[in-house]
Coordinates of C-alpha atoms in Angstrom, one line a residue:
M17 CA -32.3 40.2 20.0
T18 CA -32.2 40.2 16.2
Q19 CA -29.0 39.3 14.3
T20 CA -28.6 42.9 13.2
Q21 CA -28.9 44.3 16.7
S22 CA -25.6 44.8 18.5
P23 CA -25.2 43.3 22.0
I24 CA -24.4 46.7 23.3
T25 CA -27.8 48.2 22.4
T26 CA -29.9 45.6 24.2
A27 CA -32.6 46.8 26.6
E28 CA -30.2 45.9 29.4
T29 CA -28.0 48.9 28.8
R30 CA -29.9 51.3 26.5
G31 CA -30.8 54.5 28.5
S32 CA -30.0 53.1 31.9
A33 CA -28.2 55.3 34.5
L34 CA -25.4 52.8 34.6
E35 CA -25.0 53.0 30.8
K36 CA -24.9 56.8 30.9
F37 CA -22.4 57.0 33.9
F38 CA -20.0 54.3 32.8
R39 CA -20.5 54.8 29.0
L40 CA -21.0 51.0 28.5
S41 CA -22.0 51.1 24.8
E42 CA -19.1 53.4 24.0
R43 CA -16.8 50.8 25.5
K44 CA -18.6 48.0 23.7
T45 CA -19.7 46.2 26.8
T46 CA -22.9 45.3 28.7
I47 CA -23.9 45.3 32.4
S48 CA -24.0 41.5 32.5
R49 CA -20.5 41.3 30.9
E50 CA -19.2 43.8 33.5
I51 CA -20.8 41.8 36.4
R52 CA -19.2 38.6 35.0
G53 CA -15.9 40.4 34.8
G54 CA -16.2 41.7 38.3
I55 CA -16.9 38.2 39.7
T56 CA -14.0 36.7 37.8
T57 CA -11.7 39.5 39.0
F58 CA -12.8 39.0 42.6
V59 CA -12.1 35.3 42.5
A60 CA -8.7 35.9 40.9
M61 CA -7.8 38.4 43.5
A62 CA -9.3 36.8 46.6
Y63 CA -6.0 35.2 47.5
V64 CA -4.7 38.6 48.6
I65 CA -7.4 38.7 51.3
L66 CA -5.9 35.5 52.7
L67 CA -2.2 35.9 52.0
V68 CA -1.6 39.4 53.3
P69 CA -2.9 38.6 56.9
L70 CA -1.0 35.3 56.9
I71 CA 2.3 37.0 56.1
L72 CA 1.9 40.1 58.3
G73 CA 0.2 38.2 61.2
G74 CA 3.0 35.6 61.4
V75 CA 5.8 38.1 62.3
T76 CA 6.6 40.0 65.4
D77 CA 8.0 43.5 65.5
A78 CA 11.0 44.8 67.4
H79 CA 8.9 44.9 70.6
G80 CA 7.6 41.3 70.2
D81 CA 4.1 42.5 69.2
K82 CA 2.0 40.6 66.6
L83 CA -0.8 41.9 64.5
S84 CA -4.3 40.2 64.7
I85 CA -5.0 38.1 61.7
A86 CA -8.7 38.8 62.0
Q87 CA -8.1 42.6 61.9
L88 CA -5.6 42.2 59.1
T89 CA -8.1 40.3 57.0
T90 CA -10.8 42.9 57.7
T91 CA -8.5 45.7 56.8
T92 CA -7.2 44.0 53.6
A93 CA -10.7 43.3 52.4
F94 CA -12.0 46.7 53.3
S95 CA -9.2 48.6 51.6
A96 CA -9.4 46.5 48.4
G97 CA -13.1 47.0 48.3
L98 CA -13.0 50.7 48.9
T99 CA -10.2 51.4 46.4
T100 CA -11.8 49.3 43.7
I101 CA -15.2 51.1 44.2
L102 CA -13.4 54.5 44.1
M103 CA -11.5 53.4 40.9
G104 CA -14.9 52.5 39.3
V105 CA -16.9 55.5 40.5
V106 CA -14.3 58.3 40.5
G107 CA -11.9 57.0 37.9
N108 CA -14.6 55.4 35.7
V109 CA -12.4 52.5 34.8
P110 CA -13.0 48.8 35.5
L111 CA -9.8 48.1 37.5
A112 CA -9.6 46.3 40.8
L113 CA -7.1 47.4 43.4
A114 CA -5.6 45.5 46.4
A115 CA -2.5 45.3 48.5
G116 CA 0.6 44.7 46.5
L117 CA 2.1 41.4 47.5
G118 CA 5.6 42.5 46.5
L119 CA 5.8 45.0 49.4
V120 CA 4.1 42.9 52.1
P121 CA 7.1 40.5 52.8
V122 CA 9.5 43.5 52.8
V123 CA 7.5 45.2 55.5
A124 CA 7.0 41.9 57.4
Y125 CA 10.5 40.4 57.2
Q126 CA 12.8 43.3 56.7
A127 CA 11.2 46.3 58.4
A128 CA 9.1 45.0 61.2
P129 CA 11.8 43.0 63.0
H130 CA 13.8 46.3 63.4
M131 CA 11.0 48.7 64.4
T132 CA 7.4 48.8 65.7
W133 CA 4.4 47.9 63.5
P134 CA 3.2 51.5 63.3
Q135 CA 6.7 52.6 62.1
A136 CA 6.9 49.7 59.6
M137 CA 3.4 50.5 58.2
G138 CA 4.3 54.2 58.1
L139 CA 7.1 53.4 55.6
V140 CA 4.4 52.5 53.1
V141 CA 2.8 56.0 53.2
P142 CA 5.6 57.9 51.4
M143 CA 5.7 55.2 48.7
G144 CA 1.9 55.6 48.1
I145 CA 2.3 59.4 48.0
V146 CA 5.1 59.1 45.3
I147 CA 2.9 56.7 43.3
V148 CA -0.1 59.2 43.4
I149 CA 2.2 62.0 42.3
L150 CA 3.6 60.0 39.4
A151 CA 0.1 59.1 38.3
A152 CA -1.4 62.6 38.8
T153 CA 1.3 64.4 36.9
G154 CA 1.5 62.0 34.0
L155 CA 5.0 60.9 34.7
R156 CA 3.9 57.3 35.2
T157 CA 2.5 57.2 31.7
M158 CA 5.6 58.8 30.3
I159 CA 7.8 56.2 32.0
I160 CA 5.6 53.4 30.8
N161 CA 5.6 54.8 27.2
S162 CA 9.4 55.0 27.3
I163 CA 9.8 51.3 27.8
P164 CA 10.2 49.4 24.5
L165 CA 7.3 47.1 23.6
A166 CA 9.6 44.0 23.5
M167 CA 10.6 44.7 27.1
K168 CA 7.0 45.3 28.2
N169 CA 6.1 41.9 26.7
A170 CA 9.1 40.4 28.4
I171 CA 8.0 41.7 31.8
V172 CA 4.3 40.9 31.2
L173 CA 3.3 44.5 31.0
D174 CA 1.8 45.3 27.7
H175 CA 1.0 49.0 27.5
E176 CA -2.1 48.6 25.4
R177 CA -3.5 45.7 27.5
C178 CA -3.0 47.3 30.9
R179 CA -4.8 50.5 29.9
C180 CA -1.8 52.7 30.9
G181 CA -2.1 55.2 28.1
P182 CA -3.8 58.6 28.3
D183 CA -6.8 57.4 26.4
R184 CA -7.2 54.2 28.5
L185 CA -8.2 52.1 25.5
H186 CA -7.9 48.3 25.2
G187 CA -5.5 47.0 22.6
D188 CA -8.0 46.4 19.8
Q189 CA -9.5 49.9 20.3
A190 CA -6.1 51.6 20.4
R191 CA -5.0 49.8 17.2
A192 CA -8.2 50.9 15.5
R193 CA -7.3 54.5 16.1

């Protein structure tokens, strides 16, 4: 690669099917950079695959039933993998998705002791439907945009860095516009 040649125009990305589908050069990235990012993200999120089964598998429901840690681990890994692949292929954005650890203890320690596991897990479905509606209608973006930047920074949610905006640009790209 010569000094005048941009890293995004290397033979690695130029004209490949991956380049065309994910628009890598437009996003100023390369296949190898995305692979490194994916590995880093997996390592950073792998704790979810361990923690969710440990939390849910350690609690009994109102009937005294326990969930299998092996099945919970498989389900957690499968759902994270499937939703991450869908986000990349359907949404065309490099975001990894997994179970939210904020809700897991609520289901385990507040809901499950008072109902069966199917009932407790069923409580999660309406919340997911509401989140999908908020995202699909644009209300989620409107809510995020209404939060002052100082508050976003205070709660570690920077609109430009989390790619929440309608144009889904990173901070430097958004500022350049």
